[in-house]
Amino acid sequence: MSTPPTSGTRPGGLSAKARTRIAAGTFLTPFFVLFTVAMIIPVCYALWLSLFTEKQSGLGFDGPRTVFDGLGNYASALGDQAFRDGFWVLLGYCAFYIPLMAGGAIVLALLLDTALARARRFFQLALFLPHAIPGLIAALIWIYLYTPQLSPVVKAMESGGIGFDFFSSQGTLPSIVNIALWEWLGYNVVIFYAALQAVDRSLLEAATVDGAGNWRIAFSIKLPLIRSSLVMVLLFTIIGSLQLFTEPLILNRGSGSAVTSTWTPNMYAYSAAFERNDYGLAAAASVLIALVAAALSFVVTRFTNNRKEARA
Amino acid sequence: MSRSWSRPIHALVGAATALAVLTACGGSADDSPAHGTAEHPVTVSFWAWTKGSQEVVDSFNATHDTIKVKFEEIPSGGLGGYPKIANAVKAGIAPDLLSIEYPQLSAFVSQGSLQDISSYLTDDIKKKFLPQTIEMTTLGGKNWAVPFDAAPQVFYYRKDFFTEHHIALPKTWDDFRTAAADVKKAAPKTRIATFFPDDPTFFQALAWQAGAQWFSAGKDAWKVDTTDPASKRTAEYWQGLIDDKLVSTASSFSPEWTSSLKQGTTVGYLGASWSAGVLAGIVPEEKGKWAAVPLPSWEADKPASGMVGGSTFAVSKNSKKAAAAVEFALWMSTHQDAINARIGASTSSALPASPAMVPIARKAFDTSFYGGQDLYGLFTKVGASIGPDWVWGPSPGATNSALGDELGEVVGGSSTLPHAIKTAHDATVADLKKRGLKVEEPS
């Protein structure tokens, strides 16, 4: 390509097909470079790291040496009750959070869809606003709202005769579900609402003419038509739940609550790496979390795709 | 298949090469002489978060030609400073000199992150420091750090509250319990002090004071015992105070804690020597109302104290300028200009580990918040009673995360302190064994 093309011929004298290919390649290169640097290399490095462990001898003041440990770190992670308990915490969190989130978002989106045109914008903004706040800040705000003696919320509850300790071992799960709902509900409402807007209005008119009420329209027409959005939201919510980290970490650090340093699997990996300096164990735990996420995503997409084919 | 993959593979190879080049640059050796010359000074890089560090560095650079210091402030250890240091050492880009607290020192030594600086610390130099602080920076017979301060635990209290309600100042822990009950009786929402559930070193300092010795290095094996009689006694005592709601259980420096100080519903603070400056910064409006006394002891005629934190300067494994780094560290710890710069220009109330520096610190620190009390006289007295036998184990991460998790449950009511120290013990022993260290269980 160093010689300039002679006049009259196409640049480089390439066929249209080849040029399309080059153009596609040029546009895709940044993606592949980023994907490689940000995804493939770290994943390979984590896999590599997870196979080694550091051993010391005597009193340990001579420094560690790195030894090949095979699947030893995986065995340690799986054999550690704290790591396994993390998945139970997640399961409890999902059982609590996903129905509330998906159900709440759908109900709000349906209400928005039927609401007055002017009120819509206001509600949309009001619901979406919390999502604009980073999880870290949200957690800090909520810690303040949960702290006895400081919080107007706790004070109001107490004057109403409700005593609830948000930091106790029973209180932590609802506390964190509440923070996550606050952050993500509006986001999902907007997704559902956008999908509802795309529903063909003539269908709804036809249904109304046929005598269908609002409930009937919602359940028999609108919901089936936004199924794909529902699947997407479910998938993102499940993967997001698996990565539960920031909010409980802040609660662990800042409040003296019953959230432990290994409360979720992600926190376990963090604690292994940065509190106990066991990078091999942290890498193994991270790989295991990624495997669970991959398996769950597969199940969710597979399950919903089958349903779609069966319907078609 | 092969065609669609060729592009990402090229990209991967390219990126890997780029990374290799980058790391090679970062790790390049510096061949400059140890002390440099006035024209070509050697530059020592230094990471710390302690108050007044910038002022100290400025003062050093203003008075030295052959060594220059490049300072970078990092987050405090508990808030991410230690992971940052550990990662930097792993990546080979750690600065020459690091600020590390006593409890974490053995962890960094056992990970091979630090350099043995024994050859620079001659006996004459060691004599300049409190023996306890030299003891705590000597591991396996080698010196690993230059001590900066000692951090004896003392009891800060609201003088006005204690006087107004005629509450006697506690000399022993029995007195302390009585005083705690009196405070609660005088003002039902007010507590004498706070048991910090988020900071395991707070409880460890109390156990240390009682005479516990959680770790000791034998000939080739560690002895671990976090459930000895002194620790148990401390655990049961504090469990009683927590159960009877005689102390608050807010986290240290949390909004809840600071607001209770501002509202006057917490009238005491079991802090360290460095806390004097911190406290004055949190509630400046209570100027003149606070004072400090020695920590209550178990027996009236046997004063004792543990340490909460306290910092040292250590040379990283990556450093090629150990001599210059140690020289700067010693200057920070034992030169009056350094003490003046740190304590005069900031709110630091650190007790220098070098006794000769104490009069300088005393002069530099503004004690008007404490009604002009001679705090450094108190710190010196209490500092001499620091239990000399305490050693930090090689795996404080495992010990402290297990203990910290349990402390959260202790104040939530689902665990107890005696159970917490047992859990910490088991977690520590398991971690040491996993690392391949030998552990001797207490007989």
PDB file of N, CA and C in Angstrom, chain B residues 46-125:
ATOM      1  N   PHE B  46       8.689   7.541  48.284  1.00  0.00           N
ATOM      2  CA  PHE B  46       8.182   7.261  49.633  1.00  0.00           C
ATOM      3  C   PHE B  46       6.657   7.302  49.642  1.00  0.00           C
ATOM      4  N   TRP B  47       6.032   6.245  50.185  1.00  0.00           N
ATOM      5  CA  TRP B  47       4.564   6.187  50.284  1.00  0.00           C
ATOM      6  C   TRP B  47       4.158   6.190  51.747  1.00  0.00           C
ATOM      7  N   ALA B  48       3.219   7.053  52.095  1.00  0.00           N
ATOM      8  CA  ALA B  48       2.693   7.052  53.461  1.00  0.00           C
ATOM      9  C   ALA B  48       1.347   7.741  53.483  1.00  0.00           C
ATOM     10  N   TRP B  49       0.617   7.590  54.585  1.00  0.00           N
ATOM     11  CA  TRP B  49      -0.651   8.297  54.738  1.00  0.00           C
ATOM     12  C   TRP B  49      -0.688   9.062  56.057  1.00  0.00           C
ATOM     13  N   THR B  50       0.364   8.911  56.868  1.00  0.00           N
ATOM     14  CA  THR B  50       0.322   9.533  58.191  1.00  0.00           C
ATOM     15  C   THR B  50       0.346  11.051  58.078  1.00  0.00           C
ATOM     16  N   LYS B  51      -0.311  11.688  59.048  1.00  0.00           N
ATOM     17  CA  LYS B  51      -0.441  13.143  59.009  1.00  0.00           C
ATOM     18  C   LYS B  51       0.922  13.813  59.060  1.00  0.00           C
ATOM     19  N   GLY B  52       1.061  14.866  58.291  1.00  0.00           N
ATOM     20  CA  GLY B  52       2.289  15.648  58.330  1.00  0.00           C
ATOM     21  C   GLY B  52       3.399  15.096  57.460  1.00  0.00           C
ATOM     22  N   SER B  53       3.160  14.007  56.714  1.00  0.00           N
ATOM     23  CA  SER B  53       4.236  13.416  55.914  1.00  0.00           C
ATOM     24  C   SER B  53       4.753  14.394  54.873  1.00  0.00           C
ATOM     25  N   GLN B  54       3.814  15.093  54.209  1.00  0.00           N
ATOM     26  CA  GLN B  54       4.233  16.040  53.172  1.00  0.00           C
ATOM     27  C   GLN B  54       5.162  17.109  53.762  1.00  0.00           C
ATOM     28  N   GLU B  55       4.815  17.604  54.942  1.00  0.00           N
ATOM     29  CA  GLU B  55       5.610  18.648  55.588  1.00  0.00           C
ATOM     30  C   GLU B  55       7.013  18.128  55.903  1.00  0.00           C
ATOM     31  N   VAL B  56       7.073  16.868  56.360  1.00  0.00           N
ATOM     32  CA  VAL B  56       8.372  16.286  56.689  1.00  0.00           C
ATOM     33  C   VAL B  56       9.229  16.179  55.441  1.00  0.00           C
ATOM     34  N   VAL B  57       8.625  15.708  54.350  1.00  0.00           N
ATOM     35  CA  VAL B  57       9.368  15.555  53.098  1.00  0.00           C
ATOM     36  C   VAL B  57       9.860  16.909  52.606  1.00  0.00           C
ATOM     37  N   ASP B  58       8.998  17.917  52.676  1.00  0.00           N
ATOM     38  CA  ASP B  58       9.403  19.258  52.241  1.00  0.00           C
ATOM     39  C   ASP B  58      10.605  19.750  53.048  1.00  0.00           C
ATOM     40  N   SER B  59      10.525  19.515  54.347  1.00  0.00           N
ATOM     41  CA  SER B  59      11.602  19.972  55.214  1.00  0.00           C
ATOM     42  C   SER B  59      12.904  19.244  54.886  1.00  0.00           C
ATOM     43  N   PHE B  60      12.799  17.954  54.601  1.00  0.00           N
ATOM     44  CA  PHE B  60      13.996  17.167  54.268  1.00  0.00           C
ATOM     45  C   PHE B  60      14.608  17.669  52.957  1.00  0.00           C
ATOM     46  N   ASN B  61      13.757  17.837  51.949  1.00  0.00           N
ATOM     47  CA  ASN B  61      14.260  18.271  50.644  1.00  0.00           C
ATOM     48  C   ASN B  61      14.903  19.655  50.716  1.00  0.00           C
ATOM     49  N   ALA B  62      14.384  20.479  51.629  1.00  0.00           N
ATOM     50  CA  ALA B  62      14.930  21.840  51.735  1.00  0.00           C
ATOM     51  C   ALA B  62      16.317  21.837  52.353  1.00  0.00           C
ATOM     52  N   THR B  63      16.635  20.799  53.123  1.00  0.00           N
ATOM     53  CA  THR B  63      17.903  20.819  53.844  1.00  0.00           C
ATOM     54  C   THR B  63      18.905  19.782  53.337  1.00  0.00           C
ATOM     55  N   HIS B  64      18.531  19.010  52.299  1.00  0.00           N
ATOM     56  CA  HIS B  64      19.446  17.980  51.818  1.00  0.00           C
ATOM     57  C   HIS B  64      19.706  18.133  50.321  1.00  0.00           C
ATOM     58  N   ASP B  65      20.952  17.893  49.924  1.00  0.00           N
ATOM     59  CA  ASP B  65      21.320  18.041  48.529  1.00  0.00           C
ATOM     60  C   ASP B  65      21.483  16.711  47.823  1.00  0.00           C
ATOM     61  N   THR B  66      22.085  15.753  48.495  1.00  0.00           N
ATOM     62  CA  THR B  66      22.440  14.515  47.796  1.00  0.00           C
ATOM     63  C   THR B  66      21.296  13.523  47.752  1.00  0.00           C
ATOM     64  N   ILE B  67      20.355  13.651  48.668  1.00  0.00           N
ATOM     65  CA  ILE B  67      19.189  12.763  48.640  1.00  0.00           C
ATOM     66  C   ILE B  67      17.949  13.629  48.516  1.00  0.00           C
ATOM     67  N   LYS B  68      17.112  13.299  47.536  1.00  0.00           N
ATOM     68  CA  LYS B  68      15.830  13.994  47.417  1.00  0.00           C
ATOM     69  C   LYS B  68      14.723  12.965  47.581  1.00  0.00           C
ATOM     70  N   VAL B  69      13.594  13.404  48.137  1.00  0.00           N
ATOM     71  CA  VAL B  69      12.499  12.462  48.381  1.00  0.00           C
ATOM     72  C   VAL B  69      11.299  12.860  47.550  1.00  0.00           C
ATOM     73  N   LYS B  70      10.722  11.839  46.897  1.00  0.00           N
ATOM     74  CA  LYS B  70       9.489  12.050  46.136  1.00  0.00           C
ATOM     75  C   LYS B  70       8.386  11.356  46.920  1.00  0.00           C
ATOM     76  N   PHE B  71       7.449  12.164  47.418  1.00  0.00           N
ATOM     77  CA  PHE B  71       6.427  11.620  48.309  1.00  0.00           C
ATOM     78  C   PHE B  71       5.111  11.423  47.574  1.00  0.00           C
ATOM     79  N   GLU B  72       4.441  10.310  47.877  1.00  0.00           N
ATOM     80  CA  GLU B  72       3.086  10.102  47.353  1.00  0.00           C
ATOM     81  C   GLU B  72       2.193   9.669  48.501  1.00  0.00           C
ATOM     82  N   GLU B  73       1.075  10.383  48.646  1.00  0.00           N
ATOM     83  CA  GLU B  73       0.157  10.004  49.723  1.00  0.00           C
ATOM     84  C   GLU B  73      -0.722   8.858  49.235  1.00  0.00           C
ATOM     85  N   ILE B  74      -0.874   7.824  50.064  1.00  0.00           N
ATOM     86  CA  ILE B  74      -1.718   6.687  49.688  1.00  0.00           C
ATOM     87  C   ILE B  74      -2.836   6.568  50.710  1.00  0.00           C
ATOM     88  N   PRO B  75      -3.899   5.784  50.402  1.00  0.00           N
ATOM     89  CA  PRO B  75      -4.970   5.609  51.388  1.00  0.00           C
ATOM     90  C   PRO B  75      -4.420   4.918  52.631  1.00  0.00           C
ATOM     91  N   SER B  76      -5.056   5.117  53.765  1.00  0.00           N
ATOM     92  CA  SER B  76      -4.556   4.478  54.980  1.00  0.00           C
ATOM     93  C   SER B  76      -4.672   2.964  54.845  1.00  0.00           C
ATOM     94  N   GLY B  77      -3.872   2.245  55.629  1.00  0.00           N
ATOM     95  CA  GLY B  77      -3.767   0.793  55.499  1.00  0.00           C
ATOM     96  C   GLY B  77      -5.103   0.087  55.438  1.00  0.00           C
ATOM     97  N   GLY B  78      -5.976   0.417  56.416  1.00  0.00           N
ATOM     98  CA  GLY B  78      -7.267  -0.259  56.487  1.00  0.00           C
ATOM     99  C   GLY B  78      -8.181   0.105  55.324  1.00  0.00           C
ATOM    100  N   LEU B  79      -7.906   1.204  54.653  1.00  0.00           N
ATOM    101  CA  LEU B  79      -8.777   1.636  53.561  1.00  0.00           C
ATOM    102  C   LEU B  79      -8.180   1.362  52.188  1.00  0.00           C
ATOM    103  N   GLY B  80      -7.238   0.459  52.123  1.00  0.00           N
ATOM    104  CA  GLY B  80      -6.710   0.077  50.819  1.00  0.00           C
ATOM    105  C   GLY B  80      -5.225   0.334  50.623  1.00  0.00           C
ATOM    106  N   GLY B  81      -4.583   0.974  51.583  1.00  0.00           N
ATOM    107  CA  GLY B  81      -3.160   1.255  51.451  1.00  0.00           C
ATOM    108  C   GLY B  81      -2.322  -0.020  51.397  1.00  0.00           C
ATOM    109  N   TYR B  82      -2.639  -0.987  52.240  1.00  0.00           N
ATOM    110  CA  TYR B  82      -1.841  -2.217  52.267  1.00  0.00           C
ATOM    111  C   TYR B  82      -1.979  -3.041  50.988  1.00  0.00           C
ATOM    112  N   PRO B  83      -3.231  -3.232  50.483  1.00  0.00           N
ATOM    113  CA  PRO B  83      -3.329  -3.930  49.192  1.00  0.00           C
ATOM    114  C   PRO B  83      -2.536  -3.211  48.103  1.00  0.00           C
ATOM    115  N   LYS B  84      -2.554  -1.893  48.140  1.00  0.00           N
ATOM    116  CA  LYS B  84      -1.831  -1.122  47.117  1.00  0.00           C
ATOM    117  C   LYS B  84      -0.335  -1.424  47.216  1.00  0.00           C
ATOM    118  N   ILE B  85       0.176  -1.447  48.448  1.00  0.00           N
ATOM    119  CA  ILE B  85       1.596  -1.743  48.636  1.00  0.00           C
ATOM    120  C   ILE B  85       1.916  -3.159  48.165  1.00  0.00           C
ATOM    121  N   ALA B  86       1.057  -4.124  48.593  1.00  0.00           N
ATOM    122  CA  ALA B  86       1.318  -5.527  48.249  1.00  0.00           C
ATOM    123  C   ALA B  86       1.329  -5.708  46.733  1.00  0.00           C
ATOM    124  N   ASN B  87       0.379  -5.075  46.056  1.00  0.00           N
ATOM    125  CA  ASN B  87       0.313  -5.204  44.595  1.00  0.00           C
ATOM    126  C   ASN B  87       1.526  -4.564  43.927  1.00  0.00           C
ATOM    127  N   ALA B  88       1.930  -3.404  44.451  1.00  0.00           N
ATOM    128  CA  ALA B  88       3.063  -2.711  43.848  1.00  0.00           C
ATOM    129  C   ALA B  88       4.330  -3.549  43.991  1.00  0.00           C
ATOM    130  N   VAL B  89       4.498  -4.180  45.147  1.00  0.00           N
ATOM    131  CA  VAL B  89       5.688  -5.026  45.339  1.00  0.00           C
ATOM    132  C   VAL B  89       5.641  -6.190  44.361  1.00  0.00           C
ATOM    133  N   LYS B  90       4.445  -6.792  44.230  1.00  0.00           N
ATOM    134  CA  LYS B  90       4.287  -7.928  43.309  1.00  0.00           C
ATOM    135  C   LYS B  90       4.624  -7.512  41.878  1.00  0.00           C
ATOM    136  N   ALA B  91       4.216  -6.293  41.514  1.00  0.00           N
ATOM    137  CA  ALA B  91       4.439  -5.821  40.155  1.00  0.00           C
ATOM    138  C   ALA B  91       5.855  -5.285  39.969  1.00  0.00           C
ATOM    139  N   GLY B  92       6.619  -5.191  41.065  1.00  0.00           N
ATOM    140  CA  GLY B  92       7.996  -4.715  40.962  1.00  0.00           C
ATOM    141  C   GLY B  92       8.113  -3.212  40.843  1.00  0.00           C
ATOM    142  N   ILE B  93       7.072  -2.455  41.214  1.00  0.00           N
ATOM    143  CA  ILE B  93       7.115  -1.005  41.060  1.00  0.00           C
ATOM    144  C   ILE B  93       6.920  -0.288  42.386  1.00  0.00           C
ATOM    145  N   ALA B  94       7.166  -0.983  43.498  1.00  0.00           N
ATOM    146  CA  ALA B  94       6.974  -0.356  44.804  1.00  0.00           C
ATOM    147  C   ALA B  94       8.018   0.738  45.005  1.00  0.00           C
ATOM    148  N   PRO B  95       7.670   1.768  45.771  1.00  0.00           N
ATOM    149  CA  PRO B  95       8.639   2.829  46.040  1.00  0.00           C
ATOM    150  C   PRO B  95       9.736   2.309  46.970  1.00  0.00           C
ATOM    151  N   ASP B  96      10.762   3.139  47.186  1.00  0.00           N
ATOM    152  CA  ASP B  96      11.879   2.701  48.024  1.00  0.00           C
ATOM    153  C   ASP B  96      11.462   2.534  49.472  1.00  0.00           C
ATOM    154  N   LEU B  97      10.714   3.528  49.982  1.00  0.00           N
ATOM    155  CA  LEU B  97      10.396   3.517  51.404  1.00  0.00           C
ATOM    156  C   LEU B  97       8.882   3.485  51.603  1.00  0.00           C
ATOM    157  N   LEU B  98       8.437   2.666  52.569  1.00  0.00           N
ATOM    158  CA  LEU B  98       7.015   2.484  52.810  1.00  0.00           C
ATOM    159  C   LEU B  98       6.700   2.734  54.266  1.00  0.00           C
ATOM    160  N   SER B  99       5.514   3.280  54.509  1.00  0.00           N
ATOM    161  CA  SER B  99       5.056   3.406  55.885  1.00  0.00           C
ATOM    162  C   SER B  99       4.200   2.186  56.205  1.00  0.00           C
ATOM    163  N   ILE B 100       4.584   1.425  57.224  1.00  0.00           N
ATOM    164  CA  ILE B 100       3.858   0.211  57.580  1.00  0.00           C
ATOM    165  C   ILE B 100       3.672   0.179  59.090  1.00  0.00           C
ATOM    166  N   GLU B 101       2.461  -0.160  59.535  1.00  0.00           N
ATOM    167  CA  GLU B 101       2.216  -0.207  60.976  1.00  0.00           C
ATOM    168  C   GLU B 101       2.775  -1.503  61.563  1.00  0.00           C
ATOM    169  N   TYR B 102       3.086  -1.447  62.841  1.00  0.00           N
ATOM    170  CA  TYR B 102       3.673  -2.626  63.506  1.00  0.00           C
ATOM    171  C   TYR B 102       2.896  -3.915  63.241  1.00  0.00           C
ATOM    172  N   PRO B 103       1.534  -3.897  63.383  1.00  0.00           N
ATOM    173  CA  PRO B 103       0.814  -5.167  63.219  1.00  0.00           C
ATOM    174  C   PRO B 103       1.007  -5.807  61.854  1.00  0.00           C
ATOM    175  N   GLN B 104       1.271  -4.984  60.814  1.00  0.00           N
ATOM    176  CA  GLN B 104       1.358  -5.530  59.453  1.00  0.00           C
ATOM    177  C   GLN B 104       2.783  -5.882  59.060  1.00  0.00           C
ATOM    178  N   LEU B 105       3.744  -5.468  59.871  1.00  0.00           N
ATOM    179  CA  LEU B 105       5.143  -5.600  59.458  1.00  0.00           C
ATOM    180  C   LEU B 105       5.518  -7.055  59.180  1.00  0.00           C
ATOM    181  N   SER B 106       5.132  -7.947  60.110  1.00  0.00           N
ATOM    182  CA  SER B 106       5.551  -9.345  59.933  1.00  0.00           C
ATOM    183  C   SER B 106       4.900  -9.957  58.694  1.00  0.00           C
ATOM    184  N   ALA B 107       3.699  -9.477  58.355  1.00  0.00           N
ATOM    185  CA  ALA B 107       3.045 -10.005  57.157  1.00  0.00           C
ATOM    186  C   ALA B 107       3.859  -9.646  55.919  1.00  0.00           C
ATOM    187  N   PHE B 108       4.305  -8.386  55.840  1.00  0.00           N
ATOM    188  CA  PHE B 108       5.081  -7.980  54.671  1.00  0.00           C
ATOM    189  C   PHE B 108       6.446  -8.673  54.650  1.00  0.00           C
ATOM    190  N   VAL B 109       7.021  -8.886  55.836  1.00  0.00           N
ATOM    191  CA  VAL B 109       8.300  -9.597  55.880  1.00  0.00           C
ATOM    192  C   VAL B 109       8.113 -11.018  55.378  1.00  0.00           C
ATOM    193  N   SER B 110       7.051 -11.692  55.845  1.00  0.00           N
ATOM    194  CA  SER B 110       6.906 -13.104  55.487  1.00  0.00           C
ATOM    195  C   SER B 110       6.486 -13.267  54.029  1.00  0.00           C
ATOM    196  N   GLN B 111       5.991 -12.181  53.392  1.00  0.00           N
ATOM    197  CA  GLN B 111       5.725 -12.283  51.954  1.00  0.00           C
ATOM    198  C   GLN B 111       6.950 -11.903  51.130  1.00  0.00           C
ATOM    199  N   GLY B 112       8.033 -11.618  51.826  1.00  0.00           N
ATOM    200  CA  GLY B 112       9.250 -11.281  51.097  1.00  0.00           C
ATOM    201  C   GLY B 112       9.192  -9.919  50.434  1.00  0.00           C
ATOM    202  N   SER B 113       8.382  -8.988  50.989  1.00  0.00           N
ATOM    203  CA  SER B 113       8.218  -7.684  50.347  1.00  0.00           C
ATOM    204  C   SER B 113       9.256  -6.663  50.787  1.00  0.00           C
ATOM    205  N   LEU B 114       9.981  -6.966  51.864  1.00  0.00           N
ATOM    206  CA  LEU B 114      10.855  -5.950  52.448  1.00  0.00           C
ATOM    207  C   LEU B 114      12.311  -6.408  52.431  1.00  0.00           C
ATOM    208  N   GLN B 115      13.213  -5.421  52.622  1.00  0.00           N
ATOM    209  CA  GLN B 115      14.643  -5.730  52.696  1.00  0.00           C
ATOM    210  C   GLN B 115      15.125  -5.745  54.141  1.00  0.00           C
ATOM    211  N   ASP B 116      16.016  -6.637  54.403  1.00  0.00           N
ATOM    212  CA  ASP B 116      16.670  -6.692  55.709  1.00  0.00           C
ATOM    213  C   ASP B 116      17.591  -5.473  55.815  1.00  0.00           C
ATOM    214  N   ILE B 117      17.326  -4.601  56.812  1.00  0.00           N
ATOM    215  CA  ILE B 117      18.171  -3.400  56.924  1.00  0.00           C
ATOM    216  C   ILE B 117      19.072  -3.457  58.163  1.00  0.00           C
ATOM    217  N   SER B 118      19.321  -4.669  58.654  1.00  0.00           N
ATOM    218  CA  SER B 118      20.134  -4.823  59.875  1.00  0.00           C
ATOM    219  C   SER B 118      21.476  -4.108  59.768  1.00  0.00           C
ATOM    220  N   SER B 119      22.091  -4.170  58.571  1.00  0.00           N
ATOM    221  CA  SER B 119      23.447  -3.637  58.461  1.00  0.00           C
ATOM    222  C   SER B 119      23.478  -2.114  58.653  1.00  0.00           C
ATOM    223  N   TYR B 120      22.344  -1.453  58.435  1.00  0.00           N
ATOM    224  CA  TYR B 120      22.319   0.000  58.617  1.00  0.00           C
ATOM    225  C   TYR B 120      22.021   0.393  60.058  1.00  0.00           C
ATOM    226  N   LEU B 121      21.380  -0.499  60.804  1.00  0.00           N
ATOM    227  CA  LEU B 121      20.976  -0.159  62.165  1.00  0.00           C
ATOM    228  C   LEU B 121      22.023  -0.650  63.149  1.00  0.00           C
ATOM    229  N   THR B 122      23.007   0.184  63.389  1.00  0.00           N
ATOM    230  CA  THR B 122      24.058  -0.187  64.329  1.00  0.00           C
ATOM    231  C   THR B 122      23.519  -0.098  65.757  1.00  0.00           C
ATOM    232  N   ASP B 123      24.281  -0.627  66.674  1.00  0.00           N
ATOM    233  CA  ASP B 123      23.833  -0.597  68.070  1.00  0.00           C
ATOM    234  C   ASP B 123      23.637   0.828  68.560  1.00  0.00           C
ATOM    235  N   ASP B 124      24.497   1.743  68.102  1.00  0.00           N
ATOM    236  CA  ASP B 124      24.361   3.143  68.506  1.00  0.00           C
ATOM    237  C   ASP B 124      23.030   3.713  68.045  1.00  0.00           C
ATOM    238  N   ILE B 125      22.644   3.357  66.832  1.00  0.00           N
ATOM    239  CA  ILE B 125      21.369   3.853  66.303  1.00  0.00           C
ATOM    240  C   ILE B 125      20.212   3.231  67.078  1.00  0.00           C
TER     241      ILE B 125
END
